[in-house]
C-alpha cells in the first residue's frame, strides 16, 4: 500500500515537472505575438494540465482601450452559466490572495486568483474547481509559474507594441507636418501667425500673392501697408484688444490687392495656449467678405422696402438674425398678440405662446437654427381680442448668401384655429365611425369599382382569421361554399355591371373551417365624376336559417296535427294574410280554401260584425297584440250564421319578430244563447230581490211620502182660509200654492225613485254619479235605520269621477249592504249602532263604495262564501242578496269583497271602473270631506 502511494506521488510529481517545463517554454513561443494570442494559449495550456471547471484571464491594456476578458469553461460549467455570467460572478472575488469560495449551480467552487505582474498591472488569472483539494500545492506552484511566464510574455508584447506605436507616431507626425504646410498654402484664405507681442512671423503664400508683398516686407508690422488707411486705426485697436484679452476675436477691414483694389476682409484670430495656460502663439485667417458686404448693403436697402411691404400685406410677419434672435414683427402680429415690439424682440417671442407649447417650439427653433432647415410648428398663441389662445401655424425660411451662410430668417404666422377645430371634429368623427364600424354586430366591407376588396372591419378579419395586410384584393370567393359559389359570383357580377344595390345568401367558411349562412348586401356610392365604390355588410343568418328549417319541420308536423284535432284552425302571414285553414273550418263554412286565403275570410263574417272583426284584426297585425273577437260566421250545415269566438296569437322569433299567426274558431252559438237566458234570469232575480226588499222599507217609504203629503194638506187648508178672508189674501194664497206645488213635486220624485228601483226592466248603461246614487239610497233607508236605532254617517269623496253602469242595479247593491249592516247590529246593546257609508277613488281609477257596521262581524274563514249563491248567516235569510250583488258588480267589470274591521264589525266593498280608469290618478283631488250624517250635516 505504501509503495503504491509513493508510486502515485512520484507519477504526479513527474507530471508536474513536465507541466512546468511546458509552461517555462511559453515565452519563447510568444515572441512577437499579440496579447490576445498569448492569453488564449495560456488558458488552453492551464485548462488542459489541471482538472478545472473554469479559467478566466482579465488583461489590462496600456492604452485607454477596454480590458480583454477570456474564459474557458468545462462541460458542467457551460450547463450552469455562460462565460459572461461567470465573469460577472467573479467580479467581486477578483482580488489576488488566498483561495475563495463561489456557489454556482448548487455546487461550491474554490477560486484561486493570480496577479499578472507584481501589482497586477497586466491583469489577473482566475481558476476554479469543484474539487475539495483544489488547489494542491503543486497546482499553486504551477499556476504561479504560469502567471509569471504570462507576465514575461505580456511585458515583451507590450514593449514591442509600444515601439511600433512610437515609430508609427513619428512617421505620422512628419506626414502631418508636410500635409499642414501644403494645406496652409493651398486653403482659399489668407492665413498668418504672430508672436505673443502681436508681431507677425508667418504668412501663407496665398496671403503674400494677394497683397503683393514679400515675406520679409510683411513680417513684423509690415502687413499694415496693405490695410486701407480709413480702417487701419480701428483694426489696430481691435488687434491690441485681442492681445490684451488673450482670447479669440475678429474684426473687419479693407485690404489692398496687388492690383491696387481694396476689398473687405474678416480678420479672425485664435490664441494657442501652452501647458501653463499662457498664450504661446497667435494664428489667424483673413476671409474675403466683399461680396457679402455688397449683399448686406443691398439687403439693407431691400429690407427698407420689405419693411414697408410687410406692414401693408394682410399677414403676420417677422424676421430673425442668423442666431435666431427676433429683430422684427409687423404691426399685424403685434395687434394680434397685444404685445409690444420690445416684449417680443430677442427671445421674448415665447411669451406669446401657451405654456404647454413653449418647450416644443423652442426645441424645433433651435434645431432649425443649427442645421438651417425650414422652421414649421403649430402652437397656441395668445389672441388679444378675446384673451384666449388660438392655434397658429408658424413658418420660417432662412436667407443664405452665396457661400450658404444664413443672413436672416423670415417667417409668418397664420391663424389655423378654426381649421384645427374642424380637423379635430373630423378626426373625432372618423374615430367614432371607425369604432362603430369595428363594433357593430355585422361584418362591414368595401370594394373598388372592379369588385376588388379594399377594406374589411375587425369582426370580418377575426371571422376569416386573416390580418389587415391580407385584405387588399382578398379573394372572397375562395371561402364561399362550393354549392353557393357560382350563384353568388353571378349575382356579384350582375351588380358590378348594373351598378345597382343587391343582395345574395351564401355559406361562408370561418377560420376554423366551419361554414355559416350569411346575407351579403352591397350598395354602390358614386362620386361627382360618376366613379363607383361599393360598400356592403355581411350579416350572419345561420341561426335564422336554422330557425326557418325548424319552422318548416314544425309547420309540417303542425299541418298534420291541425288536420286531426277536433277544432277549427287557421294561420296567417305576418302581414295578416290568411295562408291556411284546416279541413274542419272548411267543412264548417262550406267554402273552398282558395276563397278564404288572403283577405277572403271577410266573406265568412256576418255583415253586421264585419267592421268590428276587420278593425280588431288590423289592430292586432299592426301592434302584435293577441286577436280575439266574437262574430257570426257562415254555417254550411243549416245555411245560417252562428256565433263564433275567433282568437289568434303571433309566433315570434328570438328577436321578437312575428313569423306567423296561428288561430282558432270556436262555435259559441249555444253558449251565447245560454248567456242571454242567464242574463234574463239574473235580471229577474235582481228584480225579485228588490221587491223582497220593499217589505223591509215600507215604513221608510211611508215616511218619505207622508212628509210631502202632510205639507200638501196643510198648505191647501191655509190657501183656502186666505182666499175666503175679507178681503182675500191673494199674495199669501199664491205663496202657499207655490209650497203646495213644491211638496207635490217632492212626493212625485219619491214615487219615481221607488218605481225605478222596483220596476222590472232591462239593464241599461248610463253615466252614474255614485255619490248622488248612494245619497238617494241613504234617504230611502233612513226611516228603517231610525227604527232599528242605527246612526248612519256618510263620507263621500269630493270631485268623484262618474262611472258607466246601470244606476238602479248599483243602488240595489248599496241598499243591500246598508240593510245587511243594519241587521248585523240588531243584537248590539253595549255600544252605539253606527253605520258608515263612504266613497273614494282608487289609484287605478276605480271608484270604491264601502259600508261599515259595528256588529259582531263574521268568521274570516267564510269570507269567500259570503257572496256564494244561497249561502247566508241569517236564520231567516235566503242567501240571494249578496250573490246577486256580486253578479251585478262583476257585470260592471268590477269586484266585490268583505273584510273584518280592525275593531268591531265588518265592512263590505265594491269597486267599479270610472271614466278615468287606466290613467294616472292624483288621490289628493278626491279626498273625502269630514264625515256627515244622512242629511249631510257634519257630526
PDB file of N, CA, C and O in Angstrom, residues 62 68 70 247 510 828 881:
ATOM      1  N   UNK A  62      -2.529  48.844 -21.981  1.00  0.00           N
ATOM      2  CA  UNK A  62      -1.728  50.012 -21.598  1.00  0.00           C
ATOM      3  C   UNK A  62      -2.390  51.300 -22.031  1.00  0.00           C
ATOM      4  O   UNK A  62      -2.226  52.353 -21.406  1.00  0.00           O
ATOM      5  N   UNK A  68      -9.255  43.177 -21.944  1.00  0.00           N
ATOM      6  CA  UNK A  68      -9.551  41.960 -22.695  1.00  0.00           C
ATOM      7  C   UNK A  68      -9.913  40.865 -21.692  1.00  0.00           C
ATOM      8  O   UNK A  68      -9.165  40.606 -20.746  1.00  0.00           O
ATOM      9  N   UNK A  70     -11.054  36.760 -21.331  1.00  0.00           N
ATOM     10  CA  UNK A  70     -11.143  35.462 -21.995  1.00  0.00           C
ATOM     11  C   UNK A  70     -11.477  34.425 -20.936  1.00  0.00           C
ATOM     12  O   UNK A  70     -10.896  34.424 -19.843  1.00  0.00           O
ATOM     13  N   UNK A 247      -7.868  86.252 -25.887  1.00  0.00           N
ATOM     14  CA  UNK A 247      -8.982  85.451 -26.366  1.00  0.00           C
ATOM     15  C   UNK A 247      -9.177  85.673 -27.859  1.00  0.00           C
ATOM     16  O   UNK A 247      -8.760  86.704 -28.406  1.00  0.00           O
ATOM     17  N   UNK A 510     -65.544  29.884 -41.985  1.00  0.00           N
ATOM     18  CA  UNK A 510     -64.877  30.554 -40.876  1.00  0.00           C
ATOM     19  C   UNK A 510     -63.428  30.086 -40.804  1.00  0.00           C
ATOM     20  O   UNK A 510     -63.038  29.122 -41.456  1.00  0.00           O
ATOM     21  N   UNK A 828    -126.708  44.183  19.038  1.00  0.00           N
ATOM     22  CA  UNK A 828    -125.731  45.029  19.729  1.00  0.00           C
ATOM     23  C   UNK A 828    -126.457  45.894  20.748  1.00  0.00           C
ATOM     24  O   UNK A 828    -127.375  46.646  20.383  1.00  0.00           O
ATOM     25  N   UNK A 881    -129.207  37.896  -1.727  1.00  0.00           N
ATOM     26  CA  UNK A 881    -128.850  39.313  -1.850  1.00  0.00           C
ATOM     27  C   UNK A 881    -127.396  39.549  -2.225  1.00  0.00           C
ATOM     28  O   UNK A 881    -127.090  40.227  -3.218  1.00  0.00           O
TER      29      UNK A 881
END
